[in-house]
PDB file of C-alpha atoms in Angstrom:
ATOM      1  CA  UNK K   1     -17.021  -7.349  -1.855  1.00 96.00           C
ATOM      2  CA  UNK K   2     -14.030  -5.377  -2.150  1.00 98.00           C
ATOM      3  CA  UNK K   3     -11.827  -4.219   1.219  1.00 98.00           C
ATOM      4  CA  UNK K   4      -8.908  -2.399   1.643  1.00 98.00           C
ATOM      5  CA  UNK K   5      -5.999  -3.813   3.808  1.00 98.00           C
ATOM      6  CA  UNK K   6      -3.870  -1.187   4.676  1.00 98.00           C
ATOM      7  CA  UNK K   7      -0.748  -1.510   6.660  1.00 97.00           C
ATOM      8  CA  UNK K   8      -0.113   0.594   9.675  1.00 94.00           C
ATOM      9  CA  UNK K   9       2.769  -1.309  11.699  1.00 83.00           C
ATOM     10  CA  UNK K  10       5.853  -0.127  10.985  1.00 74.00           C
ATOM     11  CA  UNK K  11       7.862   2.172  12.687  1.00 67.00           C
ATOM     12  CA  UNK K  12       9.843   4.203   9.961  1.00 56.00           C
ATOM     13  CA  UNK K  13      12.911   4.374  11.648  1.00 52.00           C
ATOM     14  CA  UNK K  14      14.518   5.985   8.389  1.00 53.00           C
ATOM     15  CA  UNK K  15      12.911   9.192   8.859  1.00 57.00           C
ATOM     16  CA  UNK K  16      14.394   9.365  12.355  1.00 52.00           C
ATOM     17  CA  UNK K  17      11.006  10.803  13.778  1.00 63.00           C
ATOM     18  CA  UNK K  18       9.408  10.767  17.458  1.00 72.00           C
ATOM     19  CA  UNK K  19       6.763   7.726  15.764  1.00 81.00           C
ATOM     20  CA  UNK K  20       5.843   5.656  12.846  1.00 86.00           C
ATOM     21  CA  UNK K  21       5.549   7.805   9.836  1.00 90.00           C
ATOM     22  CA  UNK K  22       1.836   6.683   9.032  1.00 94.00           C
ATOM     23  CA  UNK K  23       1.440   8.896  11.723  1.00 94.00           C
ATOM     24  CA  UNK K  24       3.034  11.605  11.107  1.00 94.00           C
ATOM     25  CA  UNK K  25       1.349  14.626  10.559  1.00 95.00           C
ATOM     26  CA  UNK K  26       1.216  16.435   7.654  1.00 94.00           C
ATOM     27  CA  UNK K  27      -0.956  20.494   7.553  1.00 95.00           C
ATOM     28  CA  UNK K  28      -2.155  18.750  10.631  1.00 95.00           C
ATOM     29  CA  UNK K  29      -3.344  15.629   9.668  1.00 96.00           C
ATOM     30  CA  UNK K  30      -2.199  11.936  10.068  1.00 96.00           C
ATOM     31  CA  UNK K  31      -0.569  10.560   6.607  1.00 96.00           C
ATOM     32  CA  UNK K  32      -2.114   7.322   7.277  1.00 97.00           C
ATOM     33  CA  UNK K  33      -5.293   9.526   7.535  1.00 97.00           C
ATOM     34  CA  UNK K  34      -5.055  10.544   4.264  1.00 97.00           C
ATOM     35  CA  UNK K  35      -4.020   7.222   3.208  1.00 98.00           C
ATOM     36  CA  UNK K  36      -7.561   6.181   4.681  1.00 98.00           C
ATOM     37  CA  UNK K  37      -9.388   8.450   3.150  1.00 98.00           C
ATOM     38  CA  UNK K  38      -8.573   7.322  -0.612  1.00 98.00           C
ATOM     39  CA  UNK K  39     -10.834   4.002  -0.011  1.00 98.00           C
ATOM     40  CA  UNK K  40     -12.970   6.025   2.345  1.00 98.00           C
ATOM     41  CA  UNK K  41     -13.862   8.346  -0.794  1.00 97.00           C
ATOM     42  CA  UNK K  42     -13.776   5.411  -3.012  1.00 98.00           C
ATOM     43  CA  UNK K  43     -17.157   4.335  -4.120  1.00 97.00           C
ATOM     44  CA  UNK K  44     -15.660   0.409  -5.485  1.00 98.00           C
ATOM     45  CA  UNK K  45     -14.278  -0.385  -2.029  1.00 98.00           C
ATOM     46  CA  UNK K  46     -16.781  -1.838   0.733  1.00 98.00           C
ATOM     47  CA  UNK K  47     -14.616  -1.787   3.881  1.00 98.00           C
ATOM     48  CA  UNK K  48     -11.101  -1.374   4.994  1.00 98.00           C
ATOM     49  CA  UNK K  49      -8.924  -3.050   7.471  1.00 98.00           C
ATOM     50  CA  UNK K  50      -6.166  -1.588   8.985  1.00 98.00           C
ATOM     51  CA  UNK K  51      -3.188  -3.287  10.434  1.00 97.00           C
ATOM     52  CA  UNK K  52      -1.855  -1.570  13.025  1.00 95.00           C
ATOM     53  CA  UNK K  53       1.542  -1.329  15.226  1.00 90.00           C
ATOM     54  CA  UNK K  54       0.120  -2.531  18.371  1.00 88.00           C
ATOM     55  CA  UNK K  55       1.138   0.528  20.234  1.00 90.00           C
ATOM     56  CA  UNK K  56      -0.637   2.796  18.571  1.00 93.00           C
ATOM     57  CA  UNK K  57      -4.294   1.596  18.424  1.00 94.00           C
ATOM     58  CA  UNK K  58      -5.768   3.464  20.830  1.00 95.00           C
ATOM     59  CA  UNK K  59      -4.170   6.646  18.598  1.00 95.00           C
ATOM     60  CA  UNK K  60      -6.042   5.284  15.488  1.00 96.00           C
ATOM     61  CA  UNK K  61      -9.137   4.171  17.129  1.00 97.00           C
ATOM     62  CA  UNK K  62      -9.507   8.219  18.195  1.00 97.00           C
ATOM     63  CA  UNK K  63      -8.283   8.962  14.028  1.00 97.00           C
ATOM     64  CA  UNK K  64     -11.064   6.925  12.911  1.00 98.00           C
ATOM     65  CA  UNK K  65     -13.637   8.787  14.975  1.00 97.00           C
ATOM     66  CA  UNK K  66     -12.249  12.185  14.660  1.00 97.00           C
ATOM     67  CA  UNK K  67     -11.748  11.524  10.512  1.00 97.00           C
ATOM     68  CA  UNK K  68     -15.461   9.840  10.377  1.00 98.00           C
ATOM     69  CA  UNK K  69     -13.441   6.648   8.746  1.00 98.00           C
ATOM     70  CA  UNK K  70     -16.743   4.732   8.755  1.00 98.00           C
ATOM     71  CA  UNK K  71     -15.414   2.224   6.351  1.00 98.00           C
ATOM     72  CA  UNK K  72     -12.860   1.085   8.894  1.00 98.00           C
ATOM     73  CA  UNK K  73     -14.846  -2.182   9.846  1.00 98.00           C
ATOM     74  CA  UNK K  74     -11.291  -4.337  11.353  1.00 98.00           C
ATOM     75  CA  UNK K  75      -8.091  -3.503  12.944  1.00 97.00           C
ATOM     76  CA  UNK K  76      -5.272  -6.088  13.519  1.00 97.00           C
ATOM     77  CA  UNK K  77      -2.308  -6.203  15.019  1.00 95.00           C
ATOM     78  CA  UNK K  78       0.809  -5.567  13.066  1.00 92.00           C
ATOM     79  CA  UNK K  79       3.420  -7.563  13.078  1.00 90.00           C
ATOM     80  CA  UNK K  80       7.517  -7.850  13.366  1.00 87.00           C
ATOM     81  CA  UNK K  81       8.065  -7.690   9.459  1.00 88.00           C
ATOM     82  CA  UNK K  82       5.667  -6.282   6.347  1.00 89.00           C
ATOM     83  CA  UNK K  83       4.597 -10.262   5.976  1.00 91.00           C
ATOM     84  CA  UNK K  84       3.978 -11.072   9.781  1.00 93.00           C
ATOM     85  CA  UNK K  85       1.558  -8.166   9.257  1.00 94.00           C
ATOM     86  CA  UNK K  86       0.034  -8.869   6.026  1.00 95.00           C
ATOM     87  CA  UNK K  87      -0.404 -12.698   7.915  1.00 95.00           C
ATOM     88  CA  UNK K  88      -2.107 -11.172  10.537  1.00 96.00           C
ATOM     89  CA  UNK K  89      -4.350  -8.900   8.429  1.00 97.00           C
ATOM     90  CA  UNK K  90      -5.787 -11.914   6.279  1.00 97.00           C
ATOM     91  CA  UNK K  91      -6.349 -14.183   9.274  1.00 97.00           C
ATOM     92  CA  UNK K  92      -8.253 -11.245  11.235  1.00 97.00           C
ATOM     93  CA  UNK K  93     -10.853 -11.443   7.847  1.00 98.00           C
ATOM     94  CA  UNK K  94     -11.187 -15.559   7.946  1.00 96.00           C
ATOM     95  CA  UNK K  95     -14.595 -15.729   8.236  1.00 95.00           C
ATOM     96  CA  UNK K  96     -16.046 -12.267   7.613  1.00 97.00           C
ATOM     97  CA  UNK K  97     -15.565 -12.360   3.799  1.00 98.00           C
ATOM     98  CA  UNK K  98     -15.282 -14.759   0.880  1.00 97.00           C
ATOM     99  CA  UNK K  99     -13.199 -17.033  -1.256  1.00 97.00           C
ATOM    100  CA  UNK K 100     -13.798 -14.721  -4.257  1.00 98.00           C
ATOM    101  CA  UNK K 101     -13.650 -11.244  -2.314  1.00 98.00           C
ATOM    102  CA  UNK K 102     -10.766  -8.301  -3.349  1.00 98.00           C
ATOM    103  CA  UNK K 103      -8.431  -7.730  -0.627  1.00 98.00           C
ATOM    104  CA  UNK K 104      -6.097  -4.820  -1.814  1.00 98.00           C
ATOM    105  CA  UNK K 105      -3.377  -4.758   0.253  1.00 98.00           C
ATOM    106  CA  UNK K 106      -2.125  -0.834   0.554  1.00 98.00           C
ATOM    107  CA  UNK K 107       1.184   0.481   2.786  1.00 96.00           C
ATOM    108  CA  UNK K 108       0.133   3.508   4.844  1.00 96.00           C
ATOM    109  CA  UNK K 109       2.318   5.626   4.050  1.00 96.00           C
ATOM    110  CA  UNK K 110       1.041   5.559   0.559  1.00 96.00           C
ATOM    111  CA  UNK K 111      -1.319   8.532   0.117  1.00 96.00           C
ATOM    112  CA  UNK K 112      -1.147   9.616  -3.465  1.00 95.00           C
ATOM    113  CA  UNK K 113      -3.275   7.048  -4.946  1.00 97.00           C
ATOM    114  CA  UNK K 114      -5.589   8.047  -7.516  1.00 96.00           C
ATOM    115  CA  UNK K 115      -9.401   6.692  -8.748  1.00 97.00           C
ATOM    116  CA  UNK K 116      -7.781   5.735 -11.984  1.00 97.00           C
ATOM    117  CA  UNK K 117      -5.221   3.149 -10.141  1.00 98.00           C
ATOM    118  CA  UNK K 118      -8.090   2.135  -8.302  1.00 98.00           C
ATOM    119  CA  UNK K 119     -10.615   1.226 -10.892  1.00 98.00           C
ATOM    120  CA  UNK K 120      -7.921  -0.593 -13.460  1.00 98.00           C
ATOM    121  CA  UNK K 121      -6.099  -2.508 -10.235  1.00 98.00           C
ATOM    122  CA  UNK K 122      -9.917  -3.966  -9.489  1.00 98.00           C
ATOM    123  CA  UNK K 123     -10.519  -4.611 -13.189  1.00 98.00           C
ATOM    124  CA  UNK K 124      -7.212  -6.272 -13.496  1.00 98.00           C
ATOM    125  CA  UNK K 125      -7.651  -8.462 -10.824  1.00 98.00           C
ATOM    126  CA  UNK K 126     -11.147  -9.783 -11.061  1.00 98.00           C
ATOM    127  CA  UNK K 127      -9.676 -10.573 -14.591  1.00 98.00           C
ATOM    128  CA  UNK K 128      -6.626 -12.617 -13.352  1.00 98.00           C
ATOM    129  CA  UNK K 129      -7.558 -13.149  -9.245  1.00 98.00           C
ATOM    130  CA  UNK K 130      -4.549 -10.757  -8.696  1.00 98.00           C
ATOM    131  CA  UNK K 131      -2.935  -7.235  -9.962  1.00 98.00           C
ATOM    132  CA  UNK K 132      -0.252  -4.909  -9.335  1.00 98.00           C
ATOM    133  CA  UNK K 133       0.110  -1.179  -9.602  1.00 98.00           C
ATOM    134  CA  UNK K 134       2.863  -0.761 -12.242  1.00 97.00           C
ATOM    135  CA  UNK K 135       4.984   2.175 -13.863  1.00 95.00           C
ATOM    136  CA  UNK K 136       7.010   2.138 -16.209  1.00 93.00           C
ATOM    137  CA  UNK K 137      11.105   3.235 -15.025  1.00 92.00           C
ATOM    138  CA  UNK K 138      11.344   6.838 -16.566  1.00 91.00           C
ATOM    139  CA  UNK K 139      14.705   7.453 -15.428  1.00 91.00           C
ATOM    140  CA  UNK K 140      18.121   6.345 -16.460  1.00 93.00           C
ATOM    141  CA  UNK K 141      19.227   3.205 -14.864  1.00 93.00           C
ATOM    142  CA  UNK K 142      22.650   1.338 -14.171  1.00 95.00           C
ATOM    143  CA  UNK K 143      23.971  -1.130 -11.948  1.00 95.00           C
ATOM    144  CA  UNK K 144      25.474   0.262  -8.181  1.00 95.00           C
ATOM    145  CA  UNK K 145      28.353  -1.507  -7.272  1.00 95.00           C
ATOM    146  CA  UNK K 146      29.100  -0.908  -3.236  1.00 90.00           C
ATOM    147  CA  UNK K 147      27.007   2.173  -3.417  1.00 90.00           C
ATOM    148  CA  UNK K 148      29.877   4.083  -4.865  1.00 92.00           C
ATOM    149  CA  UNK K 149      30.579   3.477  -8.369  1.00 97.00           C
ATOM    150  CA  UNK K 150      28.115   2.053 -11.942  1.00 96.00           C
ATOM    151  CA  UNK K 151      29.833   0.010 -13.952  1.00 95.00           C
ATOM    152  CA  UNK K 152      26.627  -1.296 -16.217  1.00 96.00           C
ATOM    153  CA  UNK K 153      24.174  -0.123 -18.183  1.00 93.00           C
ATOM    154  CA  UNK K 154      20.214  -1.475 -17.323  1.00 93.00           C
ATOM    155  CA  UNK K 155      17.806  -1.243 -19.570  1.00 94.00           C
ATOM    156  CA  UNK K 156      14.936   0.314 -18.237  1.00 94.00           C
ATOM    157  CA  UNK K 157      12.565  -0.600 -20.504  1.00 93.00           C
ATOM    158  CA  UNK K 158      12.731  -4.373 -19.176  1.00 93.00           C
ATOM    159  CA  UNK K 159      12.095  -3.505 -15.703  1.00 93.00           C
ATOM    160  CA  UNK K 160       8.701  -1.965 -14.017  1.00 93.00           C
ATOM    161  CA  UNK K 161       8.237   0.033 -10.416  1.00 94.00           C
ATOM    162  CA  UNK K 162       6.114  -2.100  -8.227  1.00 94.00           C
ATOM    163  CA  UNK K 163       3.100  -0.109  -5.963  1.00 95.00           C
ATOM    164  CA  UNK K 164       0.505  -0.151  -4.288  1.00 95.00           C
ATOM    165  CA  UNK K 165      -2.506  -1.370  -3.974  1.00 98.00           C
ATOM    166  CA  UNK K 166      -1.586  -5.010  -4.800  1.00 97.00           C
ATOM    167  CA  UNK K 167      -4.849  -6.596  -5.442  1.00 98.00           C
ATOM    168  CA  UNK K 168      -5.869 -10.208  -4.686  1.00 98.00           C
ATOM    169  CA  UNK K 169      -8.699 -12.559  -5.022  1.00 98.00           C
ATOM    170  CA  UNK K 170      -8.917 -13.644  -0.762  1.00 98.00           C
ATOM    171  CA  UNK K 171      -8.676 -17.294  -1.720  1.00 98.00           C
ATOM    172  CA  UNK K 172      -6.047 -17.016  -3.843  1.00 98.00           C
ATOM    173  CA  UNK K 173      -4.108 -14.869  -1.383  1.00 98.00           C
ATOM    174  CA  UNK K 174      -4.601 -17.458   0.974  1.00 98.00           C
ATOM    175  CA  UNK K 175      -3.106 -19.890  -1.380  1.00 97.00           C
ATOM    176  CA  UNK K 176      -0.088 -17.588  -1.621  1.00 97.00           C
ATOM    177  CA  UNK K 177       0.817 -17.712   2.107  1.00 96.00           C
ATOM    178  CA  UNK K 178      -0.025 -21.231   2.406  1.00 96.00           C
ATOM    179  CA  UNK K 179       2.666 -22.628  -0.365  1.00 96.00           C
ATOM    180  CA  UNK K 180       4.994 -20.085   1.022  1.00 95.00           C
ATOM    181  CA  UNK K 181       4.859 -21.521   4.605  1.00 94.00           C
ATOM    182  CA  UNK K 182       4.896 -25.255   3.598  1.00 95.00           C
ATOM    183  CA  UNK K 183       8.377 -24.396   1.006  1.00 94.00           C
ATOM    184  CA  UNK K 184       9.957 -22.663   4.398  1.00 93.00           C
ATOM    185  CA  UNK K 185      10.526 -19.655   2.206  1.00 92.00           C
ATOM    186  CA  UNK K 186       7.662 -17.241   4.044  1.00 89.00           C
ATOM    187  CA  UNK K 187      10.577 -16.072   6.987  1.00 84.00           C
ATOM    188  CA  UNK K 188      13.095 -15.533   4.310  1.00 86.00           C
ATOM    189  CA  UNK K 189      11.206 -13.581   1.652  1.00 85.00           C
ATOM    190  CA  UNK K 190      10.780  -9.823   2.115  1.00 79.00           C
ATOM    191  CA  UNK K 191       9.443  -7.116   1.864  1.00 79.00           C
ATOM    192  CA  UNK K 192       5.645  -7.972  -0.405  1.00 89.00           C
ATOM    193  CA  UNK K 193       3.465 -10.022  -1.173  1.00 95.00           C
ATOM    194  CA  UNK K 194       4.508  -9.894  -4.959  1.00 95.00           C
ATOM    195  CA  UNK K 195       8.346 -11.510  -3.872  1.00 93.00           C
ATOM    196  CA  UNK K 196       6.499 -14.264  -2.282  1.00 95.00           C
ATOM    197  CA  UNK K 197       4.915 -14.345  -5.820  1.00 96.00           C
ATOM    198  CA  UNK K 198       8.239 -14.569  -7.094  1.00 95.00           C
ATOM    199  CA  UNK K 199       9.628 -16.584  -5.354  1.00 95.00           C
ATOM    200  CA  UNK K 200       7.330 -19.262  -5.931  1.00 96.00           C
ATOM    201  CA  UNK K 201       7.138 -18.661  -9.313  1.00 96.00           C
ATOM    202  CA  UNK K 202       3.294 -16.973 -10.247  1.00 97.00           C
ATOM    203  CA  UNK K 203       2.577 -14.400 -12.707  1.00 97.00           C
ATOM    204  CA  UNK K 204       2.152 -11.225 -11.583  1.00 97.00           C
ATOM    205  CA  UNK K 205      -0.524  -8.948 -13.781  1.00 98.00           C
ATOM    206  CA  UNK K 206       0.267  -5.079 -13.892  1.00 98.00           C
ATOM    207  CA  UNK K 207      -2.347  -2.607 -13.824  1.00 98.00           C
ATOM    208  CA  UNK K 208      -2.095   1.089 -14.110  1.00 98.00           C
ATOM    209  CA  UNK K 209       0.281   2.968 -12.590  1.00 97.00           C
ATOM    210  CA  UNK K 210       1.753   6.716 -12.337  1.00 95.00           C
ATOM    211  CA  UNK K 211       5.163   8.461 -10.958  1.00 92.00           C
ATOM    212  CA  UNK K 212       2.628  10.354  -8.649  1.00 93.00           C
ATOM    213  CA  UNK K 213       1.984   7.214  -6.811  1.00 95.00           C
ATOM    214  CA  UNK K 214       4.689   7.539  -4.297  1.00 92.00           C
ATOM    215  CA  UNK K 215       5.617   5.929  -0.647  1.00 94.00           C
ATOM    216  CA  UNK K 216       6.718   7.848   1.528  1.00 94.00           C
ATOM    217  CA  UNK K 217       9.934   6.789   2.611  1.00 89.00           C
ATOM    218  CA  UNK K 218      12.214   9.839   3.283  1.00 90.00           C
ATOM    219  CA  UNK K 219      11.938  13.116   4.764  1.00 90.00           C
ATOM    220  CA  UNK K 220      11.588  14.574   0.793  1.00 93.00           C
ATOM    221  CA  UNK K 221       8.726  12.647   0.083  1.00 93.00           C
ATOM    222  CA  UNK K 222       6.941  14.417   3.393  1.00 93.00           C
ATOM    223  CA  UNK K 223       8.048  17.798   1.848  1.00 93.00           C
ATOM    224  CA  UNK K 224       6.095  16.568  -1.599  1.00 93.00           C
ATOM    225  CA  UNK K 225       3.276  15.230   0.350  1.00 94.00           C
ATOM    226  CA  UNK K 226       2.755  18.837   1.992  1.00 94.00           C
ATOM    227  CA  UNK K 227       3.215  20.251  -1.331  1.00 95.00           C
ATOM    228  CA  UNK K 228       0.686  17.481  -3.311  1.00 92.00           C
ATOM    229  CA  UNK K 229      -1.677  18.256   0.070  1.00 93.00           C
ATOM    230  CA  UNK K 230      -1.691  22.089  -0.575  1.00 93.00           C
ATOM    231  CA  UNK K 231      -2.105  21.968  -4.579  1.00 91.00           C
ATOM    232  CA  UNK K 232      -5.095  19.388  -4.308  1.00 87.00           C
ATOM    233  CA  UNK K 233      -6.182  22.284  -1.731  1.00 87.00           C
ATOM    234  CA  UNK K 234      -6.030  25.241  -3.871  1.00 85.00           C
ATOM    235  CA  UNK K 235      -7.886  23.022  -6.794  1.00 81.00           C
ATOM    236  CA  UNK K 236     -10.817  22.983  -4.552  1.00 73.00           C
ATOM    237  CA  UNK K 237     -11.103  26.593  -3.388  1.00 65.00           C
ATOM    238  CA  UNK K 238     -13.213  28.751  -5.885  1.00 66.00           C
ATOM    239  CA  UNK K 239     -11.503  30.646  -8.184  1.00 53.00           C
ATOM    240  CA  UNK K 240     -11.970  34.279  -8.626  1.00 47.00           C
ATOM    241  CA  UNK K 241     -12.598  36.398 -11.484  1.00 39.00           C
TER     242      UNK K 241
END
């Protein structure tokens, strides 16, 4: 079994909006919506689980319906911080799937995923009992010192991106949380699952990755959403003579 754990609980306070960005609406549509809609279309996945700021549940409850999200099978509570939530979200599934399940743990407010990802993060995982959607850093890179000047060069080719989905095996995510908790580091260590990882010193396994698989995260990224949303459109529409 394979489910999607997506994460609904912030409150994107950086985009300055009236409510959490995963709710935002983009040509009239909820981006967690679309978000939803990836595993929803996605013949691999089984069910999803979304974890969800607890003020907005009865909102999502009526998305689900009105969307026909009949994958949606669990909703949790969100949490205070990205790993209160993903804490919550794999303790709402104790005893509904196995050991050996997929759990791939998705933000939101991440709606550009493709098929492609999809299929190689699964086939990475089963594989290795975890993966991570990787790209490579296309763009220059240097060091920021105070946010005003660069005084170093970074080689790009030694670092990676880190996405989304990050895939686990449930037992072994289990075992992730666990170790964290007993070394006092799972308060400390933000914002994913993968710096937990780190911290504790695993080996993380990349799968594919693209520069189309954005977060959203500032008010440009809603402007590219719309635009990404209205091209995917016009792909669909028939095309004349």
């Amino acid at each position: 079994m394979v489910v999607a754990l997506i994460l609904a609980g912030g409150v994107g306070s950086r985009l300055g909006a009236d409510r959490p960005k995963q709710f935002l609406e983009i040509l009239g549509k909820p981006i967690l919506a679309y978000t939803a809609e990836i595993y929803q279309n996605y013949s691999g996945v089984d069910a999803i689980e979304i974890v969800c700021h607890k003020s907005w549940k009865d909102y999502l409850d009526e998305m689900v319906q009105r969307y026909q999200l009949t994958k949606v099978k669990w909703i949790a509570d969100g949490g205070e911080t990205f790993q209160e939530s993903v804490v919550n979200g794999i303790q709402n599934l104790n005893g509904k799937i196995d050991q050996k399940d997929i759990v791939m743990i998705h933000y939101g407010v991440s709606p550009f995923t493709s098929d492609a990802i999809l299929d190689d993060a699964i086939k990475v995982c089963r594989k290795n009992n975890m993966s991570v959607s990787c790209t490579p850093c296309y763009q220059l890179m240097g060091s920021n010192e105070e946010g005003q000047v660069s005084k170093n060069w970074v080689d790009r080719d030694a670092m990676m991106q880190i996405a989304c989905p990050q895939s686990f095996r449930y037992g072994y995510l289990l075992d992730i949380y666990e170790r964290a908790e007993k070394e006092g580091i799972l308060e400390k260590t933000e914002p994913h699952t993968t710096s937990l990882m780190y911290a504790l010193g695993d080996t993380i396994y990349q799968s594919y990755g693209n520069q189309v698989n954005l977060k959203i995260t500032t008010k440009e990224d809603l402007d590219i959403f719309e635009g990404y949303v209205l091209m995917k459109q016009k792909k669909l529409l028939p095309q004349g003579k």
